[in-house]
PDB file of C-alpha atoms in Angstrom:
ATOM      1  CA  UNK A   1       6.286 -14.894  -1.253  1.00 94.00           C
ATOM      2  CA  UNK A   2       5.864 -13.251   1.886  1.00 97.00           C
ATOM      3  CA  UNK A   3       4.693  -9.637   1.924  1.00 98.00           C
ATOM      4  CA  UNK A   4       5.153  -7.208   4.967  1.00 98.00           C
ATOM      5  CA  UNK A   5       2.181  -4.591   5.330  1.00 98.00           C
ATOM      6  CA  UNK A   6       3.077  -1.739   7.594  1.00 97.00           C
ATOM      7  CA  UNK A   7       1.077   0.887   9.081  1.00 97.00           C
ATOM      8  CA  UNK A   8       4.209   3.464  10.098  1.00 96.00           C
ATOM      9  CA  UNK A   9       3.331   7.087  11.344  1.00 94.00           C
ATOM     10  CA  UNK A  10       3.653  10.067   9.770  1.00 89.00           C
ATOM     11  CA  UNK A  11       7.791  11.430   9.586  1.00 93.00           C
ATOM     12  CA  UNK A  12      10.163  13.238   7.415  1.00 94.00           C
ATOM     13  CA  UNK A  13      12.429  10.593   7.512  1.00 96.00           C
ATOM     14  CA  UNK A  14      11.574   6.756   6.948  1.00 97.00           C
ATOM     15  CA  UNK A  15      13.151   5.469   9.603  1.00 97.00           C
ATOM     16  CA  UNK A  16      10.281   3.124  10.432  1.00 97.00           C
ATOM     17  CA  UNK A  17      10.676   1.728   7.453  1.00 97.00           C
ATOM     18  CA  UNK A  18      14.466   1.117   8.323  1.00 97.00           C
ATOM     19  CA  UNK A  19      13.254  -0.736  11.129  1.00 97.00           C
ATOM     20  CA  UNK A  20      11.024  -3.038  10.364  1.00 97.00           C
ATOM     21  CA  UNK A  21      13.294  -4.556   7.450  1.00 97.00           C
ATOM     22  CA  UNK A  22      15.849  -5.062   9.780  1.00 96.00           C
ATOM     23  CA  UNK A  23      13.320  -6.804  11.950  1.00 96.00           C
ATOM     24  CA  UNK A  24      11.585  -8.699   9.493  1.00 95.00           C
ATOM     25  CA  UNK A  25      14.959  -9.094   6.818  1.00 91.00           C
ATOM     26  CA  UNK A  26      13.574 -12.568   5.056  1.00 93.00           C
ATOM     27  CA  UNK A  27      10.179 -10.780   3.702  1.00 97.00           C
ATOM     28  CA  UNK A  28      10.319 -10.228  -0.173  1.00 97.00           C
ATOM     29  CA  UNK A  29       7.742  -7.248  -0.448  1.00 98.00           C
ATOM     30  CA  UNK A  30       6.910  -4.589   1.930  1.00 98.00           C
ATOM     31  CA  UNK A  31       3.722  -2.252   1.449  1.00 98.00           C
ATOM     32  CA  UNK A  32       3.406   1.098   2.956  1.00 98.00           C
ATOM     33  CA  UNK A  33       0.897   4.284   2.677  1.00 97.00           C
ATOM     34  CA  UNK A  34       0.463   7.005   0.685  1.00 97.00           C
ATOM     35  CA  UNK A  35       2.742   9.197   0.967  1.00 94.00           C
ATOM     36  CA  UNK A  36       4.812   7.857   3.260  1.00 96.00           C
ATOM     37  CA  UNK A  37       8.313   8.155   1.836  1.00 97.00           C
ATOM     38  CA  UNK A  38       7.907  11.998   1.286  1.00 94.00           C
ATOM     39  CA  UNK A  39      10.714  12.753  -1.117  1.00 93.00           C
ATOM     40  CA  UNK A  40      13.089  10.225   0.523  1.00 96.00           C
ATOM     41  CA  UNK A  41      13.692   8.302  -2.919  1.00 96.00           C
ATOM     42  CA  UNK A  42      17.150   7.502  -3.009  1.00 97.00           C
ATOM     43  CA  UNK A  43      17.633   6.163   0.430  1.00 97.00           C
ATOM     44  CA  UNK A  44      14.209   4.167  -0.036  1.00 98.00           C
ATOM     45  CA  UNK A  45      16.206   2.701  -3.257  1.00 98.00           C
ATOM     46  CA  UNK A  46      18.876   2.197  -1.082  1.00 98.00           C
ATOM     47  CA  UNK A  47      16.645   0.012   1.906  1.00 98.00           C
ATOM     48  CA  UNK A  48      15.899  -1.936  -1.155  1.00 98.00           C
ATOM     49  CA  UNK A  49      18.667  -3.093  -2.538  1.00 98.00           C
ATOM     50  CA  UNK A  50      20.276  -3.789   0.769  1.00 97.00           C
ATOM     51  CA  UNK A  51      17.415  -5.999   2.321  1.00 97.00           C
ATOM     52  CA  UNK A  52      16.871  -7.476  -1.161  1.00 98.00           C
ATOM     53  CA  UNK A  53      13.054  -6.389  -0.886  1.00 98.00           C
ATOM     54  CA  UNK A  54      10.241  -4.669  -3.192  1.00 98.00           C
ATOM     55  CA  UNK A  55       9.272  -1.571  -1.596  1.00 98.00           C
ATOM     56  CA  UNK A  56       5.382  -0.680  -3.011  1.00 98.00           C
ATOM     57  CA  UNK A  57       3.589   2.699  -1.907  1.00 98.00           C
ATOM     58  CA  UNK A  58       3.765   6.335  -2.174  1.00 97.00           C
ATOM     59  CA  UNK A  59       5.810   9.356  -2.572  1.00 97.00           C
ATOM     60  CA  UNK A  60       5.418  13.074  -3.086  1.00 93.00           C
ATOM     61  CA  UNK A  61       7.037  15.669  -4.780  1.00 91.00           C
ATOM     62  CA  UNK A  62       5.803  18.936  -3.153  1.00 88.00           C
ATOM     63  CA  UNK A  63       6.230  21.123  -6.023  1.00 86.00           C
ATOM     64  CA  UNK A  64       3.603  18.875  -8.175  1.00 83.00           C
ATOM     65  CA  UNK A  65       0.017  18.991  -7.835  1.00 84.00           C
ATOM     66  CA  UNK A  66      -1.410  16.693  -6.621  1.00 87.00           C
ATOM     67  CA  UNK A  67       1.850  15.505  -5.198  1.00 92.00           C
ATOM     68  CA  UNK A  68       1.387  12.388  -4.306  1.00 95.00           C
ATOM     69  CA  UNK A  69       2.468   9.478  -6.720  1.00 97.00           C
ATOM     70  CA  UNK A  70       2.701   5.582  -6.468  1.00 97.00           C
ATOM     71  CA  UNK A  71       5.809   4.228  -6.154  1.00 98.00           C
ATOM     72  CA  UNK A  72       6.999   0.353  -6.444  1.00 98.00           C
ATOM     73  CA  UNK A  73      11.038  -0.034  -6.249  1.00 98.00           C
ATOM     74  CA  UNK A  74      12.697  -3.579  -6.819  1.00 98.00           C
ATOM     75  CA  UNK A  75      15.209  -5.921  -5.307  1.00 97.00           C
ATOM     76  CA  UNK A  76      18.225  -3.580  -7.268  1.00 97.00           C
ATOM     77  CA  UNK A  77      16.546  -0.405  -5.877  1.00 98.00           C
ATOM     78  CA  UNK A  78      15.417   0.728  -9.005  1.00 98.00           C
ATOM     79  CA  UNK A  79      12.234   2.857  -9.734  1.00 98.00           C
ATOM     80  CA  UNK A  80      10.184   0.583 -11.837  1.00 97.00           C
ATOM     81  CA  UNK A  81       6.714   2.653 -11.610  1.00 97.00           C
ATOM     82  CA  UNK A  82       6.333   6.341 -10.774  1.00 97.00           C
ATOM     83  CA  UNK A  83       2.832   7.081 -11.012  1.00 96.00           C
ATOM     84  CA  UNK A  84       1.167  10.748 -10.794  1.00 96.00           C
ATOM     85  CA  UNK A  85      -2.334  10.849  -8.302  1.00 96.00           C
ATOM     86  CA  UNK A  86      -5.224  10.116 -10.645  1.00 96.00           C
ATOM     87  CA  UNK A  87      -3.564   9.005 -14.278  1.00 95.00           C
ATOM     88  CA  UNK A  88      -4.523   5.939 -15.633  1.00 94.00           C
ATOM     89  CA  UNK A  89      -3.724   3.103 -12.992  1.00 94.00           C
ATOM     90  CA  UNK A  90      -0.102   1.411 -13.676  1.00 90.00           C
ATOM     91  CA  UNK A  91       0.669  -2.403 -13.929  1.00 93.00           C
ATOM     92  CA  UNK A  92       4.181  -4.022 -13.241  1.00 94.00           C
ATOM     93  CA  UNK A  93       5.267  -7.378 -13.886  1.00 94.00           C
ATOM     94  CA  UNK A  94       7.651  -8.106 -11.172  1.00 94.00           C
ATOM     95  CA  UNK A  95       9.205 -11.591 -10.343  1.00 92.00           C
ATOM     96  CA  UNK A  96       6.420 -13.439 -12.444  1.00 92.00           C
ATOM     97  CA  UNK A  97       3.757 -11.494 -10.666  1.00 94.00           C
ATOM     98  CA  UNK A  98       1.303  -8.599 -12.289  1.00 95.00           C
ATOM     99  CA  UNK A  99       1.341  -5.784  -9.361  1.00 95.00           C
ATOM    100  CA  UNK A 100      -1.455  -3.106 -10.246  1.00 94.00           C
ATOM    101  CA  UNK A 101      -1.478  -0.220  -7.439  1.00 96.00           C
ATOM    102  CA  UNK A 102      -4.208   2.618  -6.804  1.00 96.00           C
ATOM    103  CA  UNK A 103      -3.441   5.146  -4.530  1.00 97.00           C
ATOM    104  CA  UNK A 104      -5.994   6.605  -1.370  1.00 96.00           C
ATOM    105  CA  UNK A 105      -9.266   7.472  -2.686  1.00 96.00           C
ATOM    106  CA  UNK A 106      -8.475   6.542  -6.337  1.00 97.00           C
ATOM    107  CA  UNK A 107     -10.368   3.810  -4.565  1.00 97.00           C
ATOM    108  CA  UNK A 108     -13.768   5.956  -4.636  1.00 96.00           C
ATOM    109  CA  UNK A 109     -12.879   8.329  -7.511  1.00 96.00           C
ATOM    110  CA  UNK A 110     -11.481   5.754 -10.256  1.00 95.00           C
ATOM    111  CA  UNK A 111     -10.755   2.417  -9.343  1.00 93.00           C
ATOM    112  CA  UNK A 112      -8.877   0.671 -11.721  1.00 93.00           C
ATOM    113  CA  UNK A 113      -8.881   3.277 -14.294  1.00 91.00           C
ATOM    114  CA  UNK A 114      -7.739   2.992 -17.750  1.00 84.00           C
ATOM    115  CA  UNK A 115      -9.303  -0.315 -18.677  1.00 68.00           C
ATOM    116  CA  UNK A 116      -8.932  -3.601 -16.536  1.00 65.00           C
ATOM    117  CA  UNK A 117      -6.018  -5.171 -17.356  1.00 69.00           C
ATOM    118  CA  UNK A 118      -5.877  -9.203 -17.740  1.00 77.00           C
ATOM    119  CA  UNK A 119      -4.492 -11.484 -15.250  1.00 89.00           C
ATOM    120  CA  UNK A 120      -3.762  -9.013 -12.290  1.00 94.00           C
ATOM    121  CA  UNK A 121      -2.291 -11.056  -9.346  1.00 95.00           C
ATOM    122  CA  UNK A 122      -2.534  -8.424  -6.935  1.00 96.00           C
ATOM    123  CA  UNK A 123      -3.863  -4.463  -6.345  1.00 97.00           C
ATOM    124  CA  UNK A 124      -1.744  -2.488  -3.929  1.00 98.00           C
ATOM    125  CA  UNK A 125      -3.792   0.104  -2.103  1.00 98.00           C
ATOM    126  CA  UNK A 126      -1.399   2.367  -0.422  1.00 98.00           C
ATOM    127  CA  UNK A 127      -4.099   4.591   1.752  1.00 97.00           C
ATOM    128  CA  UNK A 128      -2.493   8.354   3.434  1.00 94.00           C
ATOM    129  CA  UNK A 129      -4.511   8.956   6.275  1.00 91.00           C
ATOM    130  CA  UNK A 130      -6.771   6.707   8.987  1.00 90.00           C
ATOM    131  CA  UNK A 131     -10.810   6.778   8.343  1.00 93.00           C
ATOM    132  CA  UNK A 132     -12.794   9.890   9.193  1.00 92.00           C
ATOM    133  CA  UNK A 133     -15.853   7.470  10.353  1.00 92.00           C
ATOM    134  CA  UNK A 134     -17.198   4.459  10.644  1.00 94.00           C
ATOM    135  CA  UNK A 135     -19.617   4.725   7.239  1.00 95.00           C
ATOM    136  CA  UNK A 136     -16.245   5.642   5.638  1.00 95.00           C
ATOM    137  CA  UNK A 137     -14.365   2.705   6.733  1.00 96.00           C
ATOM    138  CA  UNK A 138     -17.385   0.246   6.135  1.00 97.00           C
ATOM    139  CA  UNK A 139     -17.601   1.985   2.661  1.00 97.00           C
ATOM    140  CA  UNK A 140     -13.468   1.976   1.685  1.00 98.00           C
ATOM    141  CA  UNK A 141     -13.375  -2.289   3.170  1.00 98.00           C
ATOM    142  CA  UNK A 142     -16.472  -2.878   0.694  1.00 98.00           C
ATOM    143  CA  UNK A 143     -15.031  -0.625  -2.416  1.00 98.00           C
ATOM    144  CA  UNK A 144     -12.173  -3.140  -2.281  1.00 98.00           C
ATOM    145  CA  UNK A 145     -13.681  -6.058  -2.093  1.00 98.00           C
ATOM    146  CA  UNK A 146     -15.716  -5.451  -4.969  1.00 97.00           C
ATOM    147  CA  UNK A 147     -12.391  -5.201  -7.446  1.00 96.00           C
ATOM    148  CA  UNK A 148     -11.072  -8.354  -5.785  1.00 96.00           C
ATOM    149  CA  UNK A 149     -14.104  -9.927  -7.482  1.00 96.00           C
ATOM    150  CA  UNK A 150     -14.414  -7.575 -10.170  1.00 93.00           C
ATOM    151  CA  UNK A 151     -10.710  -8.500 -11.638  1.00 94.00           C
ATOM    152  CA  UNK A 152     -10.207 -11.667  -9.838  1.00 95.00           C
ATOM    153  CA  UNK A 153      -7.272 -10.394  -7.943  1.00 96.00           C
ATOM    154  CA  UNK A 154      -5.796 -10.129  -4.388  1.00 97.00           C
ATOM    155  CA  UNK A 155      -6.041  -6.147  -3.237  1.00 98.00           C
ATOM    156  CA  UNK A 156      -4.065  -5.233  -0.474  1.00 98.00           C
ATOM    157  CA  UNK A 157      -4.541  -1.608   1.405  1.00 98.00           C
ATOM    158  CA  UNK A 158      -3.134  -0.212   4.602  1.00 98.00           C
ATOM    159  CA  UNK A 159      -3.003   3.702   5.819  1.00 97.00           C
ATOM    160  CA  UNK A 160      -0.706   5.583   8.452  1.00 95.00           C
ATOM    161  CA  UNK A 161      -1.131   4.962  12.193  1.00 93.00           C
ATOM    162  CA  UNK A 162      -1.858   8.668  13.120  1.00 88.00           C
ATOM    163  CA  UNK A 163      -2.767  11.509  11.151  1.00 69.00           C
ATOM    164  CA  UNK A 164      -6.571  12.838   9.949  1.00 64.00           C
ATOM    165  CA  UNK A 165      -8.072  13.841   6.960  1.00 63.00           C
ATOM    166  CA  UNK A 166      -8.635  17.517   6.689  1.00 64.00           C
ATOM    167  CA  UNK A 167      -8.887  18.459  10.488  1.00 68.00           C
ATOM    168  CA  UNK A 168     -11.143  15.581  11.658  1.00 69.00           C
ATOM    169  CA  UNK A 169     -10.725  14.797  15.177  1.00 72.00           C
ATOM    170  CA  UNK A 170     -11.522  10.774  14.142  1.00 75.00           C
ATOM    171  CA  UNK A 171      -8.807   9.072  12.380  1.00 88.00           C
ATOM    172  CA  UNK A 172      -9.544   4.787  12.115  1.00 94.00           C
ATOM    173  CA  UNK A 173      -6.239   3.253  10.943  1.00 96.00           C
ATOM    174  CA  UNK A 174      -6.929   0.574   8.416  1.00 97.00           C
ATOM    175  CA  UNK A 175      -5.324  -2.380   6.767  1.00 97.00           C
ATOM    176  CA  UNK A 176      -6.741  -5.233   4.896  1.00 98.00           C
ATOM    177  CA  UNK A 177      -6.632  -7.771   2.310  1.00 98.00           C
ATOM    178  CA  UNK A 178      -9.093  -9.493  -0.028  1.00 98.00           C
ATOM    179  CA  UNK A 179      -8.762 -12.444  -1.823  1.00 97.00           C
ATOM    180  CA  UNK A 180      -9.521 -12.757  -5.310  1.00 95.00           C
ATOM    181  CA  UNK A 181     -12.560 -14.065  -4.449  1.00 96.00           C
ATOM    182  CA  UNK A 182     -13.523 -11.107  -2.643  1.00 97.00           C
ATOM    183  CA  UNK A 183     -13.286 -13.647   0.781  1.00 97.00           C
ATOM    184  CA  UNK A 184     -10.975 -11.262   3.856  1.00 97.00           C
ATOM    185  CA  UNK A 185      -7.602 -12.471   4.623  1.00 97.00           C
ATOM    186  CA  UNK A 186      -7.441  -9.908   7.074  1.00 97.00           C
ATOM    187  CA  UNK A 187      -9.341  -6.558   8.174  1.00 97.00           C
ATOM    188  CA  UNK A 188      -7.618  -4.284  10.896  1.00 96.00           C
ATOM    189  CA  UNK A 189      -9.616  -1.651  12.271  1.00 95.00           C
ATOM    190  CA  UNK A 190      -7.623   0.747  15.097  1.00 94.00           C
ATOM    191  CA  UNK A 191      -5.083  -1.906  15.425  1.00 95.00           C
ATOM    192  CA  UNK A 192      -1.717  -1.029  13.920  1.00 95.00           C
ATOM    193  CA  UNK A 193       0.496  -3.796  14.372  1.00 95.00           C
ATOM    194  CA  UNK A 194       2.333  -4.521  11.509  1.00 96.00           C
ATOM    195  CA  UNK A 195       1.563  -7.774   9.567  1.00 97.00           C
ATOM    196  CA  UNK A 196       2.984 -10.648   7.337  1.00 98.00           C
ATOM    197  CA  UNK A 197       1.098 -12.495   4.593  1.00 98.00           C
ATOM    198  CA  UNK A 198       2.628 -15.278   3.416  1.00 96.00           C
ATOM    199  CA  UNK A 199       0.397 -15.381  -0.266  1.00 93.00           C
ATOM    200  CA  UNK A 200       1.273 -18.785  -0.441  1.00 91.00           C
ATOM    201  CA  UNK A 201      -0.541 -19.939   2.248  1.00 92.00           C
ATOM    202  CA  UNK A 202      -2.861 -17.330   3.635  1.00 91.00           C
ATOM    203  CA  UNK A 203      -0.846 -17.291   6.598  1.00 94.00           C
ATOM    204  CA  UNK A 204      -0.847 -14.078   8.721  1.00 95.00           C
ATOM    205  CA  UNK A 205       1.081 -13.496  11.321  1.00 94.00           C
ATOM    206  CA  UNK A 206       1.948 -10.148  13.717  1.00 93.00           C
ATOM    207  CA  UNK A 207       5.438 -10.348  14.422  1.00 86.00           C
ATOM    208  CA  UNK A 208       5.640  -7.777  17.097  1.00 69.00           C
TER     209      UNK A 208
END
């Protein structure tokens, strides 16, 4: 399975996300941020269907609070987990595989909250904004690792390419991924190119 991690910048639309399925149409997941899609549903279940691909990250609905939610949409472009910011975290069984998904700093507040659930093959981390520091990045790349080992699972995060948190004038973009030994696949600091993991064989590659 080969999963496309994207680190798109902030928009109203989600053309970027258009994009890189076009360019990259033989991937069979794609992860984005928090937030990303905005309120963009149906044409996000739409870029699904049509590129055959599971879309996992965030939404928001602006009238909510908090607003933000996880999303994961399969291959038919169908909503199969809707998640409110800070509920118990949500596990999906898609394609044979056990997706859990925390959202931003569920990371710090919660982790995997609810009661660990058995047999997790991977935690999406769907981060909104870049780090506000360097102590926060080291902290947020260590968090994670620690519930790769904790529940013996690949975790997966990656946050927007622009954008700060609360007014900061430092914003690190981030991306990474943990085995479920805890050992990095990948780290990116400041470097937003997009990626593909091939879970398979730990291959990562930058295709543009």
């Amino acid at each position: 399975m080969k999963l496309l991690i994207i680190q798109p910048k902030l928009e109203k639309t989600i053309e970027q996300l258009e994009s890189e399925l076009m360019s990259n149409s033989s991937v069979d997941v794609v992860i984005f941020p928090e937030g990303y899609l905005n309120e963009n549903l149906e044409e996000a279940c739409a870029l699904a269907k049509n590129y055959n691909a599971i879309l996992i990250g965030g939404h928001r609905r602006f009238h909510e609070s908090p607003k933000d939610r996880a999303i994961i949409i399969n291959r038919k472009g169908e909503i199969v987990l809707d998640r409110i910011k800070y509920s118990d975290t949500s596990f999906v069984v898609e394609e044979g595989l056990k997706f859990g998904h925390i959202l931003c700093d569920e990371l710090v507040k919660q982790g995997v909250k609810g009661g660990a659930d058995d047999n997790i093959d991977m935690i999406v981390h769907p981060i909104g904004v870049g780090m506000f520091s360097e102590e926060q990045f080291e902290e947020w790349i260590n968090l994670a690792r620690k519930i790769a080992i904790e529940h013996k699972t690949m975790i997966i995060g990656t946050s927007h390419a622009d954008g700060s948190f609360r007014g900061s004038d430092v914003s690190i973009p981030i991306a990474y991924c943990f085995d479920k030994a805890g050992e990095a696949v990948f780290i990116s600091k400041n470097d937003v190119r997009t990626i593909i993991l091939d879970i398979e064989t730990r291959q990562v590659t930058f295709p543009k």
